[in-house]
XYZ file of C-alpha atoms in Angstrom:
76
model
C -0.112 -0.346 0.105
C 1.103 3.272 -0.709
C -0.396 7.212 0.366
C -0.308 9.152 -2.744
C -1.881 12.741 -3.136
C -3.762 12.987 -6.697
C -5.784 15.859 -8.591
C -9.252 14.599 -8.387
C -10.456 16.606 -11.262
C -7.860 14.935 -13.783
C -7.183 11.496 -12.409
C -10.259 8.910 -13.808
C -9.473 6.664 -10.777
C -11.379 9.145 -8.048
C -14.718 8.666 -10.233
C -14.621 5.352 -10.224
C -13.169 4.969 -6.591
C -16.490 7.356 -5.081
C -18.912 5.765 -8.141
C -18.350 2.667 -6.370
C -18.050 3.327 -2.874
C -21.048 3.134 -0.717
C -20.387 6.549 1.869
C -19.719 8.818 -0.945
C -22.111 11.496 -1.903
C -22.133 14.762 -3.974
C -19.419 16.606 -2.350
C -16.495 14.190 -3.028
C -17.715 14.309 -7.008
C -15.505 15.836 -9.451
C -18.335 18.086 -10.435
C -18.835 19.275 -7.013
C -15.023 20.084 -6.500
C -14.305 21.496 -9.832
C -17.087 24.185 -8.608
C -15.250 25.082 -5.465
C -12.190 25.308 -7.633
C -13.768 27.917 -10.346
C -15.882 29.692 -7.910
C -13.302 30.342 -5.194
C -10.376 29.344 -6.997
C -8.973 26.887 -4.390
C -6.981 24.566 -5.125
C -8.191 20.653 -5.164
C -6.606 17.604 -3.905
C -7.095 13.869 -2.620
C -5.290 11.856 -0.470
C -5.581 8.431 -1.102
C -4.248 5.166 -0.579
C -3.319 2.797 -3.420
C -3.337 -0.545 -3.171
C -1.865 -2.489 -6.298
C -3.000 0.003 -8.255
C -6.247 0.629 -7.463
C -7.457 3.587 -4.958
C -8.945 1.957 -1.622
C -9.229 4.889 0.630
C -9.641 8.750 -0.137
C -10.133 12.290 1.459
C -10.693 15.195 -1.253
C -9.814 18.935 0.331
C -9.344 22.243 -0.448
C -6.218 24.305 0.667
C -7.612 27.605 1.309
C -6.125 31.254 2.659
C -7.351 32.784 6.000
C -7.346 36.470 5.694
C -3.888 36.217 7.448
C -2.796 34.591 4.200
C -1.921 31.009 6.042
C -2.852 27.945 4.412
C -5.116 25.750 5.352
C -6.352 22.184 4.191
C -9.922 21.563 4.669
C -11.290 18.813 4.430
C -14.834 18.096 2.535
């Protein structure tokens, strides 16, 4: 197993993973993540656990900046 950071907007395995996971919802979908990126200019990523080239677990998040300019990661 390995931990990998991916771009869920560009990686087709992300959509395959969330489509087959019983606990996924609209907030995991690349369409929603794209709205956040386009509307708020957030950098969207996902940290995933891969096993034999297949995503087994994943967590999407956005990189946001506070008023003071500090970066924060916000989980969806």
